[in-house]
Every structure is written in structure tokens, then in C-alpha cells.
Amino acid sequence: MTDRYAVIGNPIAHSKSPEIQAAFARQTGQDMSYERLQAPLAGFAATAMRFAREGGRGANVTVPFKLEAFALAQARSARAERAGASNTLAWRGTHWFGDNTDGVGLVRDLTVNLDVSPAGRDILVLGAGGAGHGILGPLLATGPRSLVISNRTAARAEELARLFAADGPIAARTFAELGATSANLTAVDHADATALPWPETVFAPGALAYDLKYAVEPTPFVHWARLHGAARAVDGLGMLIEQAAESFLLWRGVRPDTAPVFALLR
Ligand code: NAP
């Protein structure tokens, strides 16, 4: 029988996850289906539990439900525990198991696809949302020289800096304090594409700017970064495909080759 998987979010119509997972399934010969599920804003847990009752074996979880997915999971991977957020659920017969593949997805895109090692770099993370929770641990595990996190709501950045203090050299700065910060790897976890409220001096020579968002055209941040001194600026399509491959590995026990899927989608 075909195994059912889904991506749950709100909104969800734009998600590329079904195309990515279908390509992985074709490539590896897995008998599975993968659909989009839009959960009501107040109805994530009910939607995920109904999907399990109807035979769902696993789900990706996207904006705005990653913290609720973490809370719903009755067992979790160490990296999900560390992140406090889940983007991947696997049904374990009686309960959901929660994982977080966002951070490993970003690090794999940087190191394998873009040939950029975060080790020894000064990293700046702009934003402290659901994705920010997932990327800090894996970024710090690579051994950067420093990691500054900055967010519109400063208290959130301070809280994350406290939570990850034991993992590496992390510090929180307000947007106003960023004038004195320049980084050679800047990752943006930012939901509002119309507001780019950072000083133009954040890019050190040779800097890579990385927007977690992805789009057919260069994103506003990618465009802005190229104008203001970033040596390279890329969007998050590679991270999306790599985090999907990690989810697929958890569900099916086989790691798909991501390069042909990147070529297909780009
Ligand atoms: P989120 O939890 O809603 O977080 C949004 C962040 O954006 C918060 O830090 C928020 O700051 C900030 N923000 C929103 N509007 C702002 C404004 N006008 N000015 C300044 N800051 C603003 O979202 P998320 O889950 O982290 O996702 C963020 C983006 O990354 C989304 O576009 C998502 O699709 C993308 N993403 C991509 C991947 C991938 O695989 N490529 C994975 C995960 C996420 P406050 O705390 O002050 O509200």
C-alpha cells in the first residue's frame, strides 16, 4: 500500500515540498504519496492527529506551526530538543516523533553545495523566528569564530543567545548596535520581505549572504546584499532541498541525491 506523507502549514499552496519529495521518491523507488495540508491557525494538532488516523506516516511542518509540532511530539530527536522546534514528524504507531532538519539542511547547503565552511567565520543571524531556533545549534557546531544574533524584538535574540551559550561564542545585538558588526556569513530568517532594517555595513569583504527564503527571482535581501558589498548572495532553495532530504532519510531510511532535484527546481 502507498505510504502517505504531507506538509502542514498555513498558507501552504506555495510549498515546493511535494515536488521535492515526489522527485526523491521517484529517484529511490519508494512507494509513497505526499500532499499539502492547510491547517487552520488554531487547529494544527487536530490536523496532524487526523492525518495520522487516516494513515499518515510522516509530515513536514512549516510556518507558523514548528513550535506547535514540537509540543505535539511525544518523543523527539536531540536536535529537535535543542532547537525547541520541529519541522519533521514521523508517526510511531501511537504518537508523533519530532525532529528538526532545518539546521543540518542549511549547513549541508553551505558546506556541500556552496563549498563554504562556517568554521572560523564571523556569522550574523538576522531574525529569531522558528527557523532561527533550528539553525543556531548546527551553525555553532561547525566552530565559527563568533555568532551574533539580532532581531527586531531584541528579547527573543537575547533569549536564544542565552539558550545556546554553552554551544559556542554567541552574542545578541540590537539592530541599532549592528553598525559595529560585520560578518563574512550572514543568514537571514526574516518573514517580511518589504522591511530590510539593517545597516549597509554588515558585510565584511568576501561575505556570503544567505536568505532562508527562496523565490524564482532574487529575493529582496539577496538583491540588497549584492548592492551593499556581499561577495555572494543566495536564497534558501538549497536548504529547503537538503532539509527535505534529511526528512526523507528519517522516514524511508535512504538518503536521496539532492543535486538533480536542485537542477530540476532551479
Ligand atoms: P517566523 O517564525 O515567523 O520568524 C520571522 C522572523 O522575522 C522573526 O524574527 C521576526 O521578528 C522577523 N520579522 C518579521 N517581520 C519583520 C519586520 N517587519 N521587521 C523586522 N523583522 C521582522 O518565520 P520562520 O519560520 O523563522 O521563517 C522565516 C522565513 O524563512 C520564511 O520565509 C520561511 O519560509 C523561510 N524558511 C526557509 C527554510 C528553507 O528550508 N529554506 C526553512 C525554514 C524557514 P520578531 O521576533 O521581532 O517578530
mmCIF file of C-alpha atoms and ligand atoms in Angstrom:
data_model
loop_
_atom_site.group_PDB
_atom_site.id
_atom_site.type_symbol
_atom_site.label_atom_id
_atom_site.label_comp_id
_atom_site.label_asym_id
_atom_site.label_seq_id
_atom_site.Cartn_x
_atom_site.Cartn_y
_atom_site.Cartn_z
ATOM 1 C CA MET A 1 0.000 0.000 0.000
ATOM 2 C CA THR A 2 1.231 3.512 -0.827
ATOM 3 C CA ASP A 3 2.521 5.302 2.307
ATOM 4 C CA ARG A 4 1.112 8.798 2.892
ATOM 5 C CA TYR A 5 3.129 11.885 3.793
ATOM 6 C CA ALA A 6 2.252 15.588 3.848
ATOM 7 C CA VAL A 7 3.478 19.101 4.505
ATOM 8 C CA ILE A 8 1.336 21.015 7.005
ATOM 9 C CA GLY A 9 1.309 24.829 7.153
ATOM 10 C CA ASN A 10 -0.826 27.938 6.711
ATOM 11 C CA PRO A 11 -0.662 29.132 3.976
ATOM 12 C CA ILE A 12 0.595 26.063 2.101
ATOM 13 C CA ALA A 13 -0.315 26.449 -1.598
ATOM 14 C CA HIS A 14 3.155 27.882 -2.427
ATOM 15 C CA SER A 15 5.097 24.970 -0.894
ATOM 16 C CA LYS A 16 7.607 23.212 -3.131
ATOM 17 C CA SER A 17 7.907 20.267 -0.723
ATOM 18 C CA PRO A 18 5.507 17.992 -2.711
ATOM 19 C CA GLU A 19 7.615 18.392 -5.884
ATOM 20 C CA ILE A 20 10.830 17.746 -3.954
ATOM 21 C CA GLN A 21 9.547 14.664 -2.114
ATOM 22 C CA ALA A 22 7.969 13.239 -5.295
ATOM 23 C CA ALA A 23 11.345 13.594 -7.060
ATOM 24 C CA PHE A 24 13.113 11.821 -4.151
ATOM 25 C CA ALA A 25 10.518 9.009 -4.216
ATOM 26 C CA ARG A 26 10.948 8.505 -7.998
ATOM 27 C CA GLN A 27 14.728 8.535 -7.705
ATOM 28 C CA THR A 28 14.832 5.966 -4.869
ATOM 29 C CA GLY A 29 11.846 3.841 -5.981
ATOM 30 C CA GLN A 30 9.801 4.418 -2.807
ATOM 31 C CA ASP A 31 6.043 3.772 -2.901
ATOM 32 C CA MET A 32 4.751 6.924 -1.218
ATOM 33 C CA SER A 33 2.435 9.884 -1.761
ATOM 34 C CA TYR A 34 2.974 13.417 -0.450
ATOM 35 C CA GLU A 35 0.299 16.111 -0.225
ATOM 36 C CA ARG A 36 -0.245 19.680 1.023
ATOM 37 C CA LEU A 37 -2.408 20.072 4.155
ATOM 38 C CA GLN A 38 -3.520 23.540 5.237
ATOM 39 C CA ALA A 39 -4.288 23.502 8.977
ATOM 40 C CA PRO A 40 -6.492 26.225 10.483
ATOM 41 C CA LEU A 41 -4.370 28.661 12.508
ATOM 42 C CA ALA A 42 -5.905 27.304 15.728
ATOM 43 C CA GLY A 43 -6.035 23.693 14.507
ATOM 44 C CA PHE A 44 -2.533 22.321 13.923
ATOM 45 C CA ALA A 45 -2.655 19.454 16.463
ATOM 46 C CA ALA A 46 -6.129 18.324 15.335
ATOM 47 C CA THR A 47 -4.998 18.305 11.687
ATOM 48 C CA ALA A 48 -1.825 16.320 12.432
ATOM 49 C CA MET A 49 -3.690 13.759 14.577
ATOM 50 C CA ARG A 50 -6.451 13.325 11.958
ATOM 51 C CA PHE A 51 -3.792 12.758 9.292
ATOM 52 C CA ALA A 52 -2.243 10.020 11.477
ATOM 53 C CA ARG A 53 -5.655 8.350 11.991
ATOM 54 C CA GLU A 54 -6.153 8.386 8.214
ATOM 55 C CA GLY A 55 -2.854 6.546 7.716
ATOM 56 C CA GLY A 56 -0.325 9.410 7.525
ATOM 57 C CA ARG A 57 3.224 8.132 8.183
ATOM 58 C CA GLY A 58 5.083 11.416 8.351
ATOM 59 C CA ALA A 59 4.839 15.154 7.837
ATOM 60 C CA ASN A 60 6.904 18.226 7.233
ATOM 61 C CA VAL A 61 5.749 21.231 9.229
ATOM 62 C CA THR A 62 6.173 24.811 8.102
ATOM 63 C CA VAL A 63 5.222 28.375 9.097
ATOM 64 C CA PRO A 64 3.633 29.010 11.593
ATOM 65 C CA PHE A 65 3.456 25.591 13.278
ATOM 66 C CA LYS A 66 7.019 24.466 14.085
ATOM 67 C CA LEU A 67 6.736 25.241 17.798
ATOM 68 C CA GLU A 68 3.340 23.505 17.995
ATOM 69 C CA ALA A 69 4.756 20.465 16.193
ATOM 70 C CA PHE A 70 7.482 20.313 18.828
ATOM 71 C CA ALA A 71 4.857 20.468 21.604
ATOM 72 C CA LEU A 72 2.719 17.765 19.938
ATOM 73 C CA ALA A 73 5.592 15.277 19.570
ATOM 74 C CA GLN A 74 5.723 12.807 22.470
ATOM 75 C CA ALA A 75 9.256 11.735 21.575
ATOM 76 C CA ARG A 76 11.941 13.893 19.943
ATOM 77 C CA SER A 77 15.424 13.789 18.470
ATOM 78 C CA ALA A 78 18.247 15.508 20.358
ATOM 79 C CA ARG A 79 18.467 18.210 17.659
ATOM 80 C CA ALA A 80 14.739 18.951 17.948
ATOM 81 C CA GLU A 81 15.083 19.192 21.744
ATOM 82 C CA ARG A 82 17.956 21.630 21.283
ATOM 83 C CA ALA A 83 16.020 23.732 18.764
ATOM 84 C CA GLY A 84 12.713 23.720 20.658
ATOM 85 C CA ALA A 85 11.009 23.477 17.252
ATOM 86 C CA SER A 86 10.115 20.655 14.844
ATOM 87 C CA ASN A 87 9.881 20.773 11.051
ATOM 88 C CA THR A 88 9.585 16.978 10.659
ATOM 89 C CA LEU A 89 7.190 14.481 12.265
ATOM 90 C CA ALA A 90 7.263 10.682 11.927
ATOM 91 C CA TRP A 91 4.330 8.537 13.121
ATOM 92 C CA ARG A 92 5.496 5.850 15.560
ATOM 93 C CA GLY A 93 2.265 3.788 15.760
ATOM 94 C CA THR A 94 0.886 5.560 18.836
ATOM 95 C CA HIS A 95 2.444 9.028 18.762
ATOM 96 C CA TRP A 96 4.378 11.557 16.658
ATOM 97 C CA PHE A 97 8.190 11.627 16.841
ATOM 98 C CA GLY A 98 9.546 15.160 16.291
ATOM 99 C CA ASP A 99 12.797 16.012 14.516
ATOM 100 C CA ASN A 100 14.362 19.231 13.249
ATOM 101 C CA THR A 101 16.233 19.083 9.934
ATOM 102 C CA ASP A 102 16.402 22.849 9.185
ATOM 103 C CA GLY A 103 19.841 23.395 10.707
ATOM 104 C CA VAL A 104 21.500 20.370 9.144
ATOM 105 C CA GLY A 105 19.847 21.372 5.843
ATOM 106 C CA LEU A 106 21.426 24.838 5.982
ATOM 107 C CA VAL A 107 24.853 23.503 6.976
ATOM 108 C CA ARG A 108 24.788 20.884 4.200
ATOM 109 C CA ASP A 109 23.814 23.505 1.620
ATOM 110 C CA LEU A 110 26.678 25.741 2.796
ATOM 111 C CA THR A 111 29.351 23.071 3.035
ATOM 112 C CA VAL A 112 28.394 20.580 0.283
ATOM 113 C CA ASN A 113 26.634 22.696 -2.369
ATOM 114 C CA LEU A 114 28.213 26.145 -1.884
ATOM 115 C CA ASP A 115 31.607 24.946 -0.657
ATOM 116 C CA VAL A 116 31.565 27.429 2.254
ATOM 117 C CA SER A 117 32.680 26.210 5.657
ATOM 118 C CA PRO A 118 31.214 28.256 8.542
ATOM 119 C CA ALA A 119 34.171 27.153 10.716
ATOM 120 C CA GLY A 120 36.313 30.113 11.782
ATOM 121 C CA ARG A 121 33.905 32.671 10.300
ATOM 122 C CA ASP A 122 32.097 35.600 11.915
ATOM 123 C CA ILE A 123 28.422 34.713 11.464
ATOM 124 C CA LEU A 124 25.500 37.105 11.735
ATOM 125 C CA VAL A 125 21.963 35.705 12.025
ATOM 126 C CA LEU A 126 19.260 38.310 11.383
ATOM 127 C CA GLY A 127 15.935 37.168 12.839
ATOM 128 C CA ALA A 128 14.989 34.820 15.653
ATOM 129 C CA GLY A 129 11.904 33.016 14.362
ATOM 130 C CA GLY A 130 11.084 29.333 14.018
ATOM 131 C CA ALA A 131 13.894 28.784 11.522
ATOM 132 C CA GLY A 132 16.395 30.676 13.704
ATOM 133 C CA HIS A 133 15.761 28.224 16.532
ATOM 134 C CA GLY A 134 16.721 25.336 14.269
ATOM 135 C CA ILE A 135 19.896 26.746 12.688
ATOM 136 C CA LEU A 136 21.818 28.068 15.711
ATOM 137 C CA GLY A 137 22.903 24.706 17.171
ATOM 138 C CA PRO A 138 24.148 23.221 13.862
ATOM 139 C CA LEU A 139 25.890 26.518 12.900
ATOM 140 C CA LEU A 140 27.672 26.706 16.279
ATOM 141 C CA ALA A 141 28.648 23.024 15.983
ATOM 142 C CA THR A 142 30.730 23.876 12.893
ATOM 143 C CA GLY A 143 33.071 26.031 15.036
ATOM 144 C CA PRO A 144 32.596 29.662 13.908
ATOM 145 C CA ARG A 145 34.847 32.398 15.362
ATOM 146 C CA SER A 146 31.735 34.303 16.502
ATOM 147 C CA LEU A 147 27.974 34.245 16.012
ATOM 148 C CA VAL A 148 25.888 37.390 16.536
ATOM 149 C CA ILE A 149 22.099 37.105 16.562
ATOM 150 C CA SER A 150 19.947 40.178 16.078
ATOM 151 C CA ASN A 151 16.178 40.518 15.934
ATOM 152 C CA ARG A 152 13.529 43.243 15.770
ATOM 153 C CA THR A 153 12.198 42.006 19.135
ATOM 154 C CA ALA A 154 15.539 42.138 20.944
ATOM 155 C CA ALA A 155 14.376 39.973 23.865
ATOM 156 C CA ARG A 156 13.982 36.967 21.520
ATOM 157 C CA ALA A 157 17.562 37.238 20.303
ATOM 158 C CA GLU A 158 18.795 37.592 23.900
ATOM 159 C CA GLU A 159 16.812 34.509 24.921
ATOM 160 C CA LEU A 160 18.312 32.438 22.071
ATOM 161 C CA ALA A 161 21.829 33.682 22.893
ATOM 162 C CA ARG A 162 21.286 32.525 26.492
ATOM 163 C CA LEU A 163 19.878 29.154 25.393
ATOM 164 C CA PHE A 164 22.831 28.420 23.073
ATOM 165 C CA ALA A 165 25.614 29.964 25.183
ATOM 166 C CA ALA A 166 27.047 26.537 26.002
ATOM 167 C CA ASP A 167 27.270 25.614 22.286
ATOM 168 C CA GLY A 168 29.747 28.298 21.201
ATOM 169 C CA PRO A 169 30.658 32.015 21.036
ATOM 170 C CA ILE A 170 27.167 33.503 20.577
ATOM 171 C CA ALA A 171 26.058 37.054 21.481
ATOM 172 C CA ALA A 172 22.865 39.076 20.926
ATOM 173 C CA ARG A 173 22.906 42.625 19.482
ATOM 174 C CA THR A 174 20.072 45.048 18.799
ATOM 175 C CA PHE A 175 19.589 46.322 15.237
ATOM 176 C CA ALA A 176 20.930 49.704 16.473
ATOM 177 C CA GLU A 177 24.145 48.027 17.645
ATOM 178 C CA LEU A 178 24.785 46.345 14.278
ATOM 179 C CA GLY A 179 26.687 49.364 12.926
ATOM 180 C CA ALA A 180 29.786 47.953 14.588
ATOM 181 C CA THR A 181 29.219 44.364 13.357
ATOM 182 C CA SER A 182 30.440 42.990 10.076
ATOM 183 C CA ALA A 183 30.250 39.323 9.234
ATOM 184 C CA ASN A 184 31.515 37.088 6.473
ATOM 185 C CA LEU A 185 28.462 34.817 6.675
ATOM 186 C CA THR A 186 25.048 36.387 7.157
ATOM 187 C CA ALA A 187 21.890 34.257 7.363
ATOM 188 C CA VAL A 188 18.503 35.938 7.271
ATOM 189 C CA ASP A 189 15.459 34.383 8.949
ATOM 190 C CA HIS A 190 13.056 37.176 8.193
ATOM 191 C CA ALA A 191 9.358 36.943 7.420
ATOM 192 C CA ASP A 192 8.724 40.447 5.997
ATOM 193 C CA ALA A 193 10.356 40.941 2.597
ATOM 194 C CA THR A 194 9.352 44.613 2.450
ATOM 195 C CA ALA A 195 11.374 45.674 5.533
ATOM 196 C CA LEU A 196 15.184 45.395 5.430
ATOM 197 C CA PRO A 197 16.071 47.363 8.556
ATOM 198 C CA TRP A 198 19.826 46.691 8.838
ATOM 199 C CA PRO A 199 22.879 48.916 8.365
ATOM 200 C CA GLU A 200 24.564 48.567 4.973
ATOM 201 C CA THR A 201 27.894 47.886 6.681
ATOM 202 C CA VAL A 202 27.109 44.338 7.857
ATOM 203 C CA PHE A 203 29.039 42.608 5.052
ATOM 204 C CA ALA A 204 32.769 42.066 5.573
ATOM 205 C CA PRO A 205 34.959 41.628 2.479
ATOM 206 C CA GLY A 206 34.249 38.279 0.840
ATOM 207 C CA ALA A 207 30.964 37.831 2.746
ATOM 208 C CA LEU A 208 28.325 35.283 1.790
ATOM 209 C CA ALA A 209 24.729 36.470 2.322
ATOM 210 C CA TYR A 210 22.180 33.673 2.718
ATOM 211 C CA ASP A 211 18.414 34.282 2.658
ATOM 212 C CA LEU A 212 16.435 31.402 4.143
ATOM 213 C CA LYS A 213 13.563 32.389 1.845
ATOM 214 C CA TYR A 214 13.564 31.229 -1.769
ATOM 215 C CA ALA A 215 11.971 32.578 -4.927
ATOM 216 C CA VAL A 216 12.257 32.372 -8.700
ATOM 217 C CA GLU A 217 13.641 35.946 -8.852
ATOM 218 C CA PRO A 218 16.416 37.127 -6.487
ATOM 219 C CA THR A 219 14.752 37.816 -3.108
ATOM 220 C CA PRO A 220 14.764 41.431 -1.800
ATOM 221 C CA PHE A 221 17.520 40.504 0.680
ATOM 222 C CA VAL A 222 19.659 38.827 -1.997
ATOM 223 C CA HIS A 223 19.261 41.948 -4.164
ATOM 224 C CA TRP A 224 20.093 44.280 -1.228
ATOM 225 C CA ALA A 225 23.112 42.204 -0.194
ATOM 226 C CA ARG A 226 24.565 42.279 -3.720
ATOM 227 C CA LEU A 227 24.172 46.074 -3.770
ATOM 228 C CA HIS A 228 25.875 46.512 -0.390
ATOM 229 C CA GLY A 229 29.063 44.545 -0.651
ATOM 230 C CA ALA A 230 28.289 40.838 -0.208
ATOM 231 C CA ALA A 231 30.629 38.848 -2.431
ATOM 232 C CA ARG A 232 27.938 36.200 -2.953
ATOM 233 C CA ALA A 233 24.235 36.184 -2.123
ATOM 234 C CA VAL A 234 21.985 33.131 -2.418
ATOM 235 C CA ASP A 235 18.468 32.138 -1.436
ATOM 236 C CA GLY A 236 17.297 29.166 0.621
ATOM 237 C CA LEU A 237 16.270 26.717 -2.119
ATOM 238 C CA GLY A 238 19.317 24.555 -1.405
ATOM 239 C CA MET A 239 18.484 24.485 2.316
ATOM 240 C CA LEU A 240 14.879 23.571 1.513
ATOM 241 C CA ILE A 241 16.005 20.607 -0.594
ATOM 242 C CA GLU A 242 18.642 19.482 1.933
ATOM 243 C CA GLN A 243 16.249 19.640 4.921
ATOM 244 C CA ALA A 244 13.735 17.670 2.827
ATOM 245 C CA ALA A 245 16.376 15.013 2.105
ATOM 246 C CA GLU A 246 17.047 14.648 5.850
ATOM 247 C CA SER A 247 13.309 14.217 6.481
ATOM 248 C CA PHE A 248 13.144 11.610 3.700
ATOM 249 C CA LEU A 249 16.080 9.756 5.288
ATOM 250 C CA LEU A 250 14.284 9.686 8.660
ATOM 251 C CA TRP A 251 11.069 8.351 7.080
ATOM 252 C CA ARG A 252 12.434 5.928 4.475
ATOM 253 C CA GLY A 253 15.932 5.034 5.674
ATOM 254 C CA VAL A 254 17.540 6.128 2.396
ATOM 255 C CA ARG A 255 19.267 9.429 1.578
ATOM 256 C CA PRO A 256 18.330 10.772 -1.887
ATOM 257 C CA ASP A 257 20.787 12.563 -4.164
ATOM 258 C CA THR A 258 19.845 16.260 -3.935
ATOM 259 C CA ALA A 259 21.807 17.652 -6.913
ATOM 260 C CA PRO A 260 19.351 16.530 -9.660
ATOM 261 C CA VAL A 261 16.416 17.877 -7.635
ATOM 262 C CA PHE A 262 18.130 21.257 -7.263
ATOM 263 C CA ALA A 263 18.681 21.350 -11.036
ATOM 264 C CA LEU A 264 15.022 20.395 -11.632
ATOM 265 C CA LEU A 265 13.645 23.173 -9.406
ATOM 266 C CA ARG A 266 16.056 25.960 -10.312
HETATM 267 P P1 NAP B 1 8.871 33.261 11.853
HETATM 268 O O1 NAP B 1 8.976 32.269 12.952
HETATM 269 O O2 NAP B 1 7.556 33.903 11.577
HETATM 270 O O3 NAP B 1 10.008 34.395 12.164
HETATM 271 C C1 NAP B 1 10.037 35.549 11.460
HETATM 272 C C2 NAP B 1 11.204 36.478 11.863
HETATM 273 O O4 NAP B 1 11.074 37.640 11.042
HETATM 274 C C3 NAP B 1 11.168 36.944 13.311
HETATM 275 O O5 NAP B 1 12.487 37.008 13.786
HETATM 276 C C4 NAP B 1 10.546 38.342 13.182
HETATM 277 O O6 NAP B 1 10.951 39.252 14.183
HETATM 278 C C5 NAP B 1 11.098 38.806 11.854
HETATM 279 N N1 NAP B 1 10.277 39.846 11.238
HETATM 280 C C6 NAP B 1 9.043 39.719 10.692
HETATM 281 N N2 NAP B 1 8.621 40.916 10.197
HETATM 282 C C7 NAP B 1 9.617 41.813 10.435
HETATM 283 C C8 NAP B 1 9.792 43.207 10.147
HETATM 284 N N3 NAP B 1 8.855 43.929 9.530
HETATM 285 N N4 NAP B 1 10.946 43.808 10.551
HETATM 286 C C9 NAP B 1 11.909 43.087 11.183
HETATM 287 N N5 NAP B 1 11.799 41.751 11.472
HETATM 288 C C10 NAP B 1 10.668 41.128 11.099
HETATM 289 O O7 NAP B 1 9.318 32.642 10.490
HETATM 290 P P2 NAP B 1 10.397 31.466 10.244
HETATM 291 O O8 NAP B 1 9.759 30.130 10.438
HETATM 292 O O9 NAP B 1 11.615 31.746 11.026
HETATM 293 O O10 NAP B 1 10.666 31.629 8.691
HETATM 294 C C11 NAP B 1 11.270 32.807 8.179
HETATM 295 C C12 NAP B 1 11.454 32.649 6.672
HETATM 296 O O11 NAP B 1 12.394 31.609 6.405
HETATM 297 C C13 NAP B 1 10.149 32.256 5.938
HETATM 298 O O12 NAP B 1 10.083 32.964 4.718
HETATM 299 C C14 NAP B 1 10.326 30.769 5.678
HETATM 300 O O13 NAP B 1 9.613 30.343 4.528
HETATM 301 C C15 NAP B 1 11.830 30.681 5.469
HETATM 302 N N6 NAP B 1 12.351 29.323 5.776
HETATM 303 C C16 NAP B 1 13.037 28.671 4.813
HETATM 304 C C17 NAP B 1 13.552 27.402 5.058
HETATM 305 C C18 NAP B 1 14.314 26.686 3.983
HETATM 306 O O14 NAP B 1 14.432 25.451 4.061
HETATM 307 N N7 NAP B 1 14.853 27.394 3.017
HETATM 308 C C19 NAP B 1 13.377 26.787 6.315
HETATM 309 C C20 NAP B 1 12.689 27.500 7.284
HETATM 310 C C21 NAP B 1 12.171 28.766 7.005
HETATM 311 P P3 NAP B 1 10.142 39.425 15.584
HETATM 312 O O15 NAP B 1 10.640 38.329 16.500
HETATM 313 O O16 NAP B 1 10.501 40.792 16.040
HETATM 314 O O17 NAP B 1 8.667 39.281 15.269
#
